[in-house]
CSV table of C-alpha atoms in Angstrom, one decimal:
chain,number,residue,atom,x,y,z
A,27,MET,CA,214.4,90.5,95.4
A,28,SER,CA,215.5,91.1,91.9
A,29,GLU,CA,217.3,94.4,90.9
A,30,SER,CA,214.3,95.4,88.8
A,31,HIS,CA,212.1,95.6,91.9
A,32,ASN,CA,214.6,97.8,93.8
A,33,ARG,CA,215.4,100.3,91.1
A,34,LEU,CA,214.6,103.9,91.8
A,35,THR,CA,212.2,105.4,89.2
A,36,THR,CA,210.2,108.6,88.4
A,37,SER,CA,206.5,108.6,89.0
A,38,TRP,CA,206.0,107.6,85.3
A,39,GLY,CA,208.3,104.6,85.8
A,40,ALA,CA,211.5,105.8,84.1
A,41,PRO,CA,214.8,104.8,85.9
A,42,VAL,CA,216.6,107.5,87.9
A,43,GLY,CA,220.3,107.6,87.0
A,44,ASP,CA,221.4,110.2,89.7
A,45,ASN,CA,219.5,111.0,92.8
A,46,GLN,CA,222.3,112.8,94.5
A,47,ASN,CA,223.2,115.7,92.2
A,48,SER,CA,221.1,118.2,90.2
A,49,MET,CA,221.8,118.6,86.5
A,50,THR,CA,223.7,121.9,86.1
A,51,ALA,CA,225.4,123.9,83.3
A,52,GLY,CA,228.9,123.0,84.4
A,53,SER,CA,230.0,122.3,88.0
A,54,ARG,CA,229.1,125.8,89.1
A,55,GLY,CA,226.5,126.6,86.5
A,56,PRO,CA,222.8,127.2,87.2
A,57,THR,CA,220.4,124.3,87.5
A,58,LEU,CA,218.9,123.2,84.2
A,59,LEU,CA,215.1,123.2,83.7
A,60,GLN,CA,215.5,120.0,81.8
A,61,ASP,CA,216.3,118.1,85.0
A,62,VAL,CA,212.7,116.7,85.1
A,63,HIS,CA,213.5,114.3,88.0
A,64,LEU,CA,214.5,117.3,90.2
A,65,LEU,CA,211.4,119.3,89.1
A,66,GLU,CA,209.1,116.4,89.8
A,67,LYS,CA,210.7,115.6,93.1
A,68,LEU,CA,210.4,119.2,94.4
A,69,ALA,CA,207.0,119.7,93.0
A,70,HIS,CA,205.6,116.6,94.6
A,71,PHE,CA,207.3,117.5,97.9
A,72,ASN,CA,205.5,120.9,97.8
A,73,ARG,CA,202.2,119.0,97.5
A,74,GLU,CA,202.8,116.2,100.1
A,75,ARG,CA,200.3,117.7,102.6
A,76,VAL,CA,196.6,117.9,101.9
A,77,PRO,CA,194.8,120.5,104.1
A,78,GLU,CA,194.4,119.1,107.5
A,79,ARG,CA,190.9,118.6,108.8
A,80,VAL,CA,189.4,121.7,110.4
A,81,VAL,CA,188.3,119.6,113.3
A,82,HIS,CA,189.5,116.2,114.3
A,83,ALA,CA,192.9,116.9,112.7
A,84,LYS,CA,195.0,114.8,115.0
A,85,GLY,CA,194.0,111.1,114.9
A,86,ALA,CA,195.0,107.5,114.9
A,87,GLY,CA,193.4,104.5,113.2
A,88,ALA,CA,193.2,100.8,112.9
A,89,HIS,CA,191.6,98.0,110.9
A,90,GLY,CA,189.4,95.3,112.4
A,91,TYR,CA,186.1,93.5,112.2
A,92,PHE,CA,182.6,93.7,113.6
A,93,GLU,CA,180.8,90.5,114.5
A,94,VAL,CA,177.1,90.2,115.2
A,95,THR,CA,176.3,88.6,118.5
A,96,GLN,CA,172.5,89.1,118.7
A,97,ASP,CA,169.9,89.0,115.9
A,98,LEU,CA,168.1,92.4,115.7
A,99,SER,CA,166.8,91.9,112.2
A,100,GLN,CA,163.2,92.6,113.5
A,101,TYR,CA,164.4,96.2,113.8
A,102,THR,CA,166.6,96.7,110.8
A,103,LYS,CA,167.1,95.2,107.4
A,104,ALA,CA,170.8,96.2,107.3
A,105,ALA,CA,172.5,93.2,105.7
A,106,PHE,CA,175.7,93.4,107.9
A,107,LEU,CA,173.5,93.0,111.0
A,108,SER,CA,171.3,90.2,109.6
A,109,GLU,CA,172.6,87.1,111.4
A,110,VAL,CA,174.6,86.1,114.5
A,111,GLY,CA,178.2,85.4,113.7
A,112,LYS,CA,178.3,87.6,110.6
A,113,ARG,CA,181.6,89.5,110.3
A,114,THR,CA,182.1,92.8,108.5
A,115,PRO,CA,185.6,94.4,107.9
A,116,MET,CA,185.8,97.9,109.4
A,117,PHE,CA,188.3,100.7,109.9
A,118,ILE,CA,188.2,103.2,112.8
A,119,ARG,CA,189.7,106.6,113.3
A,120,PHE,CA,190.1,108.1,116.8
A,121,SER,CA,190.9,111.8,117.1
A,122,THR,CA,190.9,114.9,119.2
A,123,VAL,CA,188.6,117.7,118.1
A,124,ALA,CA,190.1,121.1,118.5
A,125,GLY,CA,193.9,120.6,118.1
A,126,GLU,CA,196.0,120.8,115.0
A,127,LEU,CA,197.6,117.9,113.2
A,128,GLY,CA,200.7,118.1,115.5
A,129,SER,CA,198.9,118.8,118.7
A,130,SER,CA,199.1,116.6,121.8
A,131,ASP,CA,197.0,113.5,122.3
A,132,THR,CA,196.5,114.0,126.1
A,133,VAL,CA,194.6,117.3,126.1
A,134,ARG,CA,191.2,117.8,127.6
A,135,ASP,CA,189.0,117.4,124.6
A,136,PRO,CA,186.3,115.1,123.3
A,137,ARG,CA,187.6,112.2,121.2
A,138,GLY,CA,186.2,111.4,117.7
A,139,PHE,CA,185.1,107.8,117.3
A,140,ALA,CA,184.5,107.2,113.6
A,141,VAL,CA,183.8,103.7,112.3
A,142,LYS,CA,183.6,102.7,108.7
A,143,PHE,CA,181.9,99.3,108.0
A,144,TYR,CA,182.7,97.8,104.6
A,145,THR,CA,179.3,96.1,104.1
A,146,GLU,CA,178.0,94.2,101.0
A,147,GLU,CA,175.5,97.0,100.5
A,148,GLY,CA,178.0,99.8,100.6
A,149,ASN,CA,180.0,101.5,103.3
A,150,TYR,CA,178.2,102.5,106.5
A,151,ASP,CA,179.9,105.3,108.5
A,152,LEU,CA,179.1,105.7,112.1
A,153,VAL,CA,180.8,109.0,113.0
A,154,GLY,CA,180.5,109.7,116.7
A,155,ASN,CA,182.5,110.7,119.8
A,156,ASN,CA,183.5,109.2,123.1
A,157,THR,CA,180.6,111.2,124.7
A,158,PRO,CA,176.9,110.5,124.4
A,159,VAL,CA,176.1,114.2,123.9
A,160,PHE,CA,177.5,117.3,122.3
A,161,PHE,CA,177.9,121.0,123.1
A,162,ILE,CA,175.3,122.3,120.7
A,163,ARG,CA,172.2,120.9,119.0
A,164,ASP,CA,171.8,122.8,115.8
A,165,ALA,CA,174.4,122.7,113.0
A,166,ILE,CA,174.0,126.4,112.3
A,167,LYS,CA,176.0,127.1,115.5
A,168,PHE,CA,178.9,124.7,114.7
A,169,PRO,CA,181.2,127.1,112.8
A,170,ASP,CA,180.9,129.6,115.6
A,171,PHE,CA,181.5,127.0,118.3
A,172,ILE,CA,184.6,125.7,116.6
A,173,HIS,CA,186.0,129.2,116.1
A,174,THR,CA,186.0,129.5,119.9
A,175,GLN,CA,188.0,126.3,120.2
A,176,LYS,CA,190.6,127.5,117.7
A,177,ARG,CA,193.1,130.4,117.9
A,178,HIS,CA,192.5,134.1,118.3
A,179,PRO,CA,192.9,135.8,114.9
A,180,GLN,CA,195.3,138.4,116.2
A,181,THR,CA,197.4,136.6,118.9
A,182,HIS,CA,197.2,133.1,117.4
A,183,LEU,CA,196.7,131.8,120.9
A,184,LYS,CA,193.9,129.7,122.5
A,185,ASN,CA,191.2,132.1,123.8
A,186,PRO,CA,189.4,131.1,127.1
A,187,ASN,CA,187.4,134.3,126.9
A,188,ALA,CA,185.8,133.1,123.6
A,189,VAL,CA,185.4,129.5,124.9
A,190,TRP,CA,183.5,130.5,128.0
A,191,ASP,CA,181.6,133.4,126.5
A,192,PHE,CA,180.1,131.1,123.9
A,193,TRP,CA,179.3,128.4,126.4
A,194,SER,CA,177.8,130.8,128.9
A,195,LEU,CA,175.6,132.2,126.1
A,196,SER,CA,174.7,128.6,124.9
A,197,PRO,CA,173.3,126.9,128.0
A,198,GLU,CA,172.6,123.7,126.0
A,199,SER,CA,176.3,123.1,126.2
A,200,LEU,CA,176.2,122.5,130.0
A,201,HIS,CA,175.8,118.7,129.8
A,202,GLN,CA,178.8,118.2,127.5
A,203,VAL,CA,180.9,120.8,129.4
A,204,THR,CA,180.3,118.9,132.6
A,205,ILE,CA,181.4,115.6,131.0
A,206,LEU,CA,184.4,117.3,129.4
A,207,MET,CA,185.6,118.8,132.7
A,208,SER,CA,185.1,115.5,134.5
A,209,ASP,CA,187.6,112.7,134.8
A,210,ARG,CA,186.5,111.4,131.4
A,211,GLY,CA,187.7,114.5,129.7
A,212,ILE,CA,191.2,113.0,129.3
A,213,PRO,CA,191.1,109.2,128.5
A,214,ALA,CA,194.1,107.2,129.6
A,215,THR,CA,194.3,105.6,126.1
A,216,LEU,CA,192.1,105.3,123.1
A,217,ARG,CA,191.5,101.7,124.1
A,218,HIS,CA,190.1,102.7,127.5
A,219,MET,CA,187.1,104.8,126.5
A,220,HIS,CA,183.6,104.2,125.3
A,221,GLY,CA,182.3,105.4,121.9
A,222,PHE,CA,178.9,106.7,121.0
A,223,GLY,CA,176.9,107.5,117.8
A,224,SER,CA,175.6,110.4,119.9
A,225,HIS,CA,172.8,111.2,117.5
A,226,THR,CA,169.5,109.5,117.2
A,227,PHE,CA,169.2,107.4,114.0
A,228,LYS,CA,166.4,105.5,112.4
A,229,TRP,CA,166.3,101.8,111.9
A,230,VAL,CA,163.9,100.3,109.3
A,231,ASN,CA,163.1,96.6,109.0
A,232,ALA,CA,162.2,94.6,105.9
A,233,GLU,CA,158.5,95.3,106.4
A,234,GLY,CA,159.2,99.1,106.5
A,235,ALA,CA,158.5,99.5,110.2
A,236,ALA,CA,160.8,102.0,111.9
A,237,VAL,CA,162.3,102.6,115.4
A,238,TRP,CA,164.6,105.3,116.7
A,239,VAL,CA,168.1,104.1,117.9
A,240,LYS,CA,171.2,105.3,119.7
A,241,TYR,CA,174.6,103.5,119.6
A,242,HIS,CA,176.9,102.7,122.5
A,243,PHE,CA,180.3,101.1,122.1
A,244,LYS,CA,181.4,99.8,125.5
A,245,THR,CA,185.1,99.2,125.8
A,246,GLU,CA,186.1,95.7,127.0
A,247,GLN,CA,189.3,97.1,128.4
A,248,GLY,CA,187.5,99.2,131.0
A,249,VAL,CA,187.3,102.9,131.3
A,250,LYS,CA,190.5,104.5,132.5
A,251,ASN,CA,191.4,108.2,132.6
A,252,LEU,CA,194.5,110.4,133.1
A,253,ASP,CA,195.2,112.6,136.0
A,254,VAL,CA,195.3,116.2,134.8
A,255,ASN,CA,198.9,116.7,135.9
A,256,LEU,CA,200.2,113.5,134.4
A,257,ALA,CA,198.3,114.3,131.2
A,258,ALA,CA,200.1,117.6,131.0
A,259,GLN,CA,203.5,115.9,131.6
A,260,ILE,CA,202.9,113.4,128.9
A,261,ALA,CA,201.7,116.1,126.5
A,262,GLY,CA,205.2,117.7,126.8
A,263,GLU,CA,207.2,114.5,126.8
A,264,ASN,CA,205.3,112.3,124.3
A,265,PRO,CA,202.5,114.3,122.4
A,266,ASP,CA,201.8,111.1,120.4
A,267,TYR,CA,201.1,109.0,123.4
A,268,HIS,CA,197.7,107.7,122.4
A,269,THR,CA,198.7,107.1,118.8
A,270,GLU,CA,201.8,105.1,120.0
A,271,ASP,CA,199.8,103.1,122.6
A,272,LEU,CA,197.2,102.0,120.1
A,273,PHE,CA,199.8,101.0,117.5
A,274,ASN,CA,201.9,99.1,120.0
A,275,ALA,CA,198.9,97.2,121.5
A,276,ILE,CA,197.8,95.9,118.2
A,277,ASP,CA,201.4,95.2,117.1
A,278,LYS,CA,201.9,92.9,120.0
A,279,GLY,CA,198.6,91.1,119.6
A,280,ASP,CA,196.7,92.8,122.4
A,281,PHE,CA,193.7,93.5,120.3
A,282,PRO,CA,191.3,96.1,121.8
A,283,ALA,CA,187.6,95.3,121.6
A,284,TRP,CA,184.3,97.0,122.2
A,285,ARG,CA,180.7,95.6,122.6
A,286,LEU,CA,178.2,97.6,120.5
A,287,HIS,CA,174.8,98.1,122.2
A,288,VAL,CA,171.8,100.1,121.1
A,289,GLN,CA,168.9,101.8,122.8
A,290,ILE,CA,165.7,101.3,120.8
A,291,MET,CA,162.7,103.7,121.1
A,292,PRO,CA,159.4,103.0,119.4
A,293,VAL,CA,158.6,105.8,116.9
A,294,GLU,CA,155.5,107.0,118.7
A,295,ASP,CA,157.4,107.5,122.0
A,296,ALA,CA,159.3,110.5,120.4
A,297,ASP,CA,156.1,112.6,120.7
A,298,THR,CA,155.7,112.0,124.4
A,299,TYR,CA,159.2,111.4,125.9
A,300,ARG,CA,160.2,113.9,128.6
A,301,PHE,CA,163.2,115.1,126.6
A,302,ASP,CA,163.2,115.7,122.9
A,303,PRO,CA,164.8,112.4,121.7
A,304,PHE,CA,166.5,114.1,118.7
A,305,ASP,CA,168.3,116.7,120.9
A,306,VAL,CA,172.0,115.6,120.9
A,307,THR,CA,172.6,117.5,124.1
A,308,LYS,CA,170.4,115.0,125.9
A,309,VAL,CA,170.6,111.3,126.7
A,310,TRP,CA,167.9,108.7,126.9
A,311,SER,CA,167.5,107.1,130.3
A,312,GLN,CA,168.7,103.5,130.2
A,313,LYS,CA,165.9,102.6,132.6
A,314,ASP,CA,163.4,103.7,129.9
A,315,TYR,CA,165.3,102.2,127.0
A,316,PRO,CA,167.8,99.5,128.2
A,317,LEU,CA,171.0,98.7,126.3
A,318,ILE,CA,170.6,95.8,123.9
A,319,GLU,CA,173.8,94.1,122.7
A,320,VAL,CA,174.3,94.0,118.9
A,321,GLY,CA,177.9,92.8,118.3
A,322,ARG,CA,181.5,93.1,119.0
A,323,MET,CA,184.2,95.2,117.3
A,324,VAL,CA,187.8,94.0,117.4
A,325,LEU,CA,190.8,96.0,116.1
A,326,ASP,CA,193.5,93.6,114.9
A,327,ARG,CA,195.5,95.3,112.2
A,328,ASN,CA,197.6,98.4,112.1
A,329,PRO,CA,197.7,100.6,109.0
A,330,GLU,CA,200.5,100.0,106.5
A,331,ASN,CA,200.8,103.7,105.8
A,332,TYR,CA,199.5,106.4,108.0
A,333,PHE,CA,198.8,109.0,105.3
A,334,ALA,CA,197.2,106.6,102.8
A,335,GLU,CA,194.8,105.1,105.4
A,336,VAL,CA,194.4,107.3,108.5
A,337,GLU,CA,194.8,110.8,107.0
A,338,GLN,CA,193.0,110.0,103.7
A,339,ALA,CA,190.2,108.1,105.4
A,340,THR,CA,186.9,110.0,105.0
A,341,PHE,CA,183.8,109.5,107.1
A,342,SER,CA,180.3,110.9,106.6
A,343,PRO,CA,177.2,110.5,108.8
A,344,GLY,CA,175.4,110.5,105.5
A,345,SER,CA,177.0,107.2,104.3
A,346,PHE,CA,174.0,105.0,105.1
A,347,VAL,CA,173.0,101.5,104.0
A,348,PRO,CA,169.5,100.1,103.5
A,349,GLY,CA,167.9,99.8,107.0
A,350,ILE,CA,169.7,102.7,108.6
A,351,GLU,CA,168.5,106.3,108.0
A,352,ALA,CA,168.6,109.8,109.5
A,353,SER,CA,166.5,111.2,112.2
A,354,PRO,CA,165.3,114.9,112.6
A,355,ASP,CA,168.2,115.6,114.8
A,356,LYS,CA,169.2,119.2,113.7
A,357,MET,CA,173.0,118.6,114.3
A,358,LEU,CA,172.9,115.3,112.3
A,359,GLN,CA,170.9,117.0,109.5
A,360,GLY,CA,173.7,119.6,109.1
A,361,ARG,CA,176.5,117.0,109.3
A,362,LEU,CA,174.9,115.0,106.5
A,363,PHE,CA,176.1,117.8,104.1
A,364,ALA,CA,179.1,119.2,105.9
A,365,TYR,CA,181.2,116.0,106.2
A,366,GLY,CA,181.0,115.0,102.6
A,367,ASP,CA,181.6,118.5,101.5
A,368,ALA,CA,184.7,118.7,103.7
A,369,HIS,CA,186.1,115.6,102.1
A,370,ARG,CA,185.4,116.8,98.6
A,371,TYR,CA,187.4,119.9,99.4
A,372,ARG,CA,190.2,118.4,101.4
A,373,VAL,CA,190.8,115.1,99.6
A,374,GLY,CA,189.0,115.5,96.4
A,375,ALA,CA,185.7,114.7,94.6
A,376,ASN,CA,186.8,111.1,94.1
A,377,HIS,CA,187.8,110.4,97.7
A,378,ASN,CA,185.6,107.3,97.9
A,379,GLN,CA,187.8,105.7,95.2
A,380,LEU,CA,190.8,105.7,97.4
A,381,PRO,CA,191.6,102.2,98.7
A,382,ILE,CA,190.9,103.1,102.4
A,383,ASN,CA,187.4,104.5,101.4
A,384,ARG,CA,186.6,102.2,98.5
A,385,PRO,CA,183.5,100.0,99.2
A,386,ILE,CA,183.7,96.2,98.8
A,387,ALA,CA,180.3,96.5,97.2
A,388,GLU,CA,180.2,97.2,93.5
A,389,VAL,CA,180.0,100.9,92.7
A,390,ASN,CA,177.9,101.7,89.6
A,391,ASN,CA,177.0,105.3,89.1
A,392,ASN,CA,177.2,108.1,86.6
A,393,GLN,CA,179.8,110.2,88.3
A,394,ARG,CA,182.8,110.9,86.0
A,395,ASP,CA,186.0,112.9,85.8
A,396,GLY,CA,187.4,115.2,88.5
A,397,ALA,CA,190.9,115.1,90.0
A,398,MET,CA,192.6,111.8,90.9
A,399,ILE,CA,190.1,109.6,89.1
A,400,HIS,CA,190.9,105.9,89.8
A,401,GLY,CA,190.5,103.1,87.2
A,402,ASN,CA,189.1,103.6,83.7
A,403,ASN,CA,186.6,106.4,84.7
A,404,GLY,CA,183.6,104.3,83.6
A,405,GLY,CA,185.2,103.6,80.2
A,406,GLY,CA,182.6,103.9,77.5
A,407,SER,CA,179.7,102.7,79.6
A,408,VAL,CA,176.4,104.6,79.9
A,409,TYR,CA,176.9,107.8,81.9
A,410,TYR,CA,173.3,108.9,82.5
A,411,GLU,CA,170.0,107.7,83.9
A,412,PRO,CA,167.3,107.0,82.8
A,413,ASN,CA,168.7,105.3,79.7
A,414,SER,CA,167.8,102.8,77.1
A,415,PHE,CA,171.2,101.0,76.8
A,416,GLY,CA,171.4,98.8,79.9
A,417,GLY,CA,173.0,101.3,82.2
A,418,ALA,CA,172.6,101.5,86.0
A,419,THR,CA,168.9,101.8,87.1
A,420,GLU,CA,167.4,102.8,90.4
A,421,LEU,CA,166.1,100.3,92.9
A,422,PRO,CA,162.8,101.6,94.3
A,423,ALA,CA,162.8,98.9,97.1
A,424,HIS,CA,165.7,100.7,98.7
A,425,LYS,CA,164.1,104.2,98.9
A,426,PRO,CA,164.4,105.6,102.4
A,427,ALA,CA,161.3,105.0,104.5
A,428,ALA,CA,158.6,107.7,104.2
A,429,PHE,CA,158.1,110.0,107.2
A,430,GLU,CA,155.6,112.6,108.1
A,431,VAL,CA,156.4,116.3,108.4
A,432,THR,CA,154.2,118.9,109.9
A,433,GLY,CA,154.2,122.5,110.8
A,434,GLN,CA,155.3,125.8,109.2
A,435,ALA,CA,158.8,126.2,107.7
A,436,ASP,CA,160.7,128.5,109.9
A,437,SER,CA,163.9,128.9,111.8
A,438,VAL,CA,162.9,127.3,115.1
A,439,ALA,CA,164.5,125.9,118.2
A,440,TYR,CA,163.8,122.6,119.9
A,441,ASN,CA,160.6,122.6,121.9
A,442,HIS,CA,162.3,121.6,125.1
A,443,ASP,CA,164.7,124.0,126.8
A,444,ASP,CA,165.6,122.1,130.0
A,445,HIS,CA,169.4,122.4,129.9
A,446,TYR,CA,169.9,121.7,133.6
A,447,THR,CA,168.3,118.5,134.7
A,448,GLN,CA,170.7,116.0,133.1
A,449,PRO,CA,173.9,117.9,134.0
A,450,GLY,CA,172.6,118.2,137.5
A,451,ASP,CA,171.8,114.4,137.6
A,452,LEU,CA,175.3,113.7,136.3
A,453,TYR,CA,176.9,115.9,139.0
A,454,ARG,CA,174.9,114.2,141.8
A,455,LEU,CA,176.0,110.7,140.4
A,456,LEU,CA,179.7,111.6,141.0
A,457,SER,CA,181.6,110.7,144.2
A,458,GLU,CA,182.9,113.5,146.3
A,459,GLU,CA,186.4,112.8,144.9
A,460,GLU,CA,185.1,113.0,141.4
A,461,ARG,CA,183.2,116.2,142.2
A,462,ALA,CA,186.3,117.8,143.7
A,463,ARG,CA,188.3,117.1,140.6
A,464,LEU,CA,185.5,118.3,138.3
A,465,ILE,CA,185.3,121.6,140.3
A,466,ARG,CA,189.1,122.0,140.2
A,467,ASN,CA,189.2,121.4,136.4
A,468,ILE,CA,186.4,124.0,135.8
A,469,VAL,CA,187.9,126.6,138.1
A,470,GLY,CA,191.3,126.1,136.4
A,471,ALA,CA,189.8,126.5,133.0
A,472,MET,CA,187.7,129.6,133.9
A,473,THR,CA,190.3,131.4,135.9
A,474,PRO,CA,192.0,133.0,132.8
A,475,VAL,CA,188.6,134.5,131.6
A,476,GLU,CA,189.0,138.2,131.9
A,477,ASN,CA,185.3,139.2,131.9
A,478,LYS,CA,183.6,138.8,135.2
A,479,GLU,CA,180.2,138.9,133.6
A,480,ILE,CA,181.1,135.8,131.5
A,481,LYS,CA,182.2,133.9,134.7
A,482,LEU,CA,179.0,134.9,136.6
A,483,ARG,CA,176.8,133.9,133.6
A,484,GLN,CA,178.4,130.5,133.4
A,485,ILE,CA,178.3,130.0,137.2
A,486,GLY,CA,174.6,130.7,137.0
A,487,HIS,CA,174.2,127.7,134.6
A,488,PHE,CA,176.1,125.4,137.0
A,489,TYR,CA,174.0,126.7,139.9
A,490,LYS,CA,170.7,125.9,138.0
A,491,ALA,CA,172.0,122.4,137.4
A,492,ASP,CA,172.8,122.0,141.1
A,493,PRO,CA,173.2,124.7,143.7
A,494,GLU,CA,176.2,123.1,145.3
A,495,PHE,CA,177.8,122.7,141.8
A,496,GLY,CA,177.5,126.4,141.2
A,497,GLN,CA,178.4,127.5,144.7
A,498,ARG,CA,181.6,125.5,144.7
A,499,ILE,CA,182.8,126.9,141.4
A,500,ALA,CA,182.0,130.4,142.5
A,501,GLU,CA,184.0,129.9,145.7
A,502,GLY,CA,186.9,128.5,143.7
A,503,LEU,CA,186.9,131.6,141.5
A,504,GLY,CA,186.5,134.0,144.4
A,505,LEU,CA,183.1,135.2,143.3
A,506,THR,CA,179.7,135.6,144.9
A,507,ILE,CA,176.6,134.3,143.1
A,508,PRO,CA,174.2,137.2,142.7
A,509,GLN,CA,170.9,136.8,144.7
A,510,GLY,CA,168.1,135.3,142.6
A,511,GLU,CA,170.3,132.8,140.8
């Protein structure tokens, strides 16, 4: 490589003559303000960290591709799903939820499973978790829930009192709590876990007919989990264990893969199904709506730069493409705003112009200016619509499908409040060994809770899911379930 390619320069391209010594007034004099290289170097260093994500701060990512294996174009007009064999480049970010950027990979926590598909019709982001359900079902509760997972404002320590107080007062969390405290609460690696869109989405075909859909990414590596004691040991010895494992696997050519399946529900079934199909604390029975394979996702390339790609990657459940739309899921509806707004705050208004987020499809809109603009900022082209000068125009054919709304505008809960059947079914599906570990994990997590009333309230939820479930937890905590539970 020639000398010109190796020379050290400032950010504006001027060569640096001395990178070892500040410019001073004499050998012992004060540093001079005119040492612009020093000033730029220190100023940039002070700004090297963007705010970390409030949730999902600790993550790892990789590039890959998605290949269609079954034609489902009768259900969706999404171009990247239009024909068998079609490949779409994609990027995925795995993450924990509650911990900070430097936290351990092997803690008991759900894992984020966020996929960005770079399609010819724009980016499609499927922003899910490694669980098919979530703790709450209305976005208005999300800030409060996450506050309980974070640190106490006085002690700056994790607060089990807040965690279990919130869960015991939010019985809809029971299904996810049961999954979290089970063996699947600590995946062995990021490669050995399933992924889910979790929410219900709408697919629309070329004729405008709609269906409801749920996404399931099934790992080809098989599901493997970590023993709680081994996970704690790894957390102390190698807090980046999952990040390292994913990078090394791809680096040596052991490319992880997942098969994407969907469950498809006819639109009219939503009015009669035994659970509200838009309630993200519930699953659809696979006996009622079997899994249908869509395609295969393969991760085959590591990031070249962690910050530029993994940290600056931005995902939003609102990044749809024609043929995929939102459902009335209350959690999803809130996320449609919250994720994009988080990225505008954290990375900037022009975050979608960064290479990791930039669509392969042509972007042609009237957004201008703002920090960190990339390219020529639209040049002198038309910057408004409608216009008479050949600027960008709307495409009515790509309007979201019309949907009917009924009722009175109000702050209302879901119609169905059965929070116990599905967690109970899950408990009864477990083997005795799995149940014993589940009970042990819950008892260990609840033991530090200082308020007996909180413990009894939560035990009552477990008991309603399955009497044995609640009784065993009560015994483990040395408590007696009050009569009438």
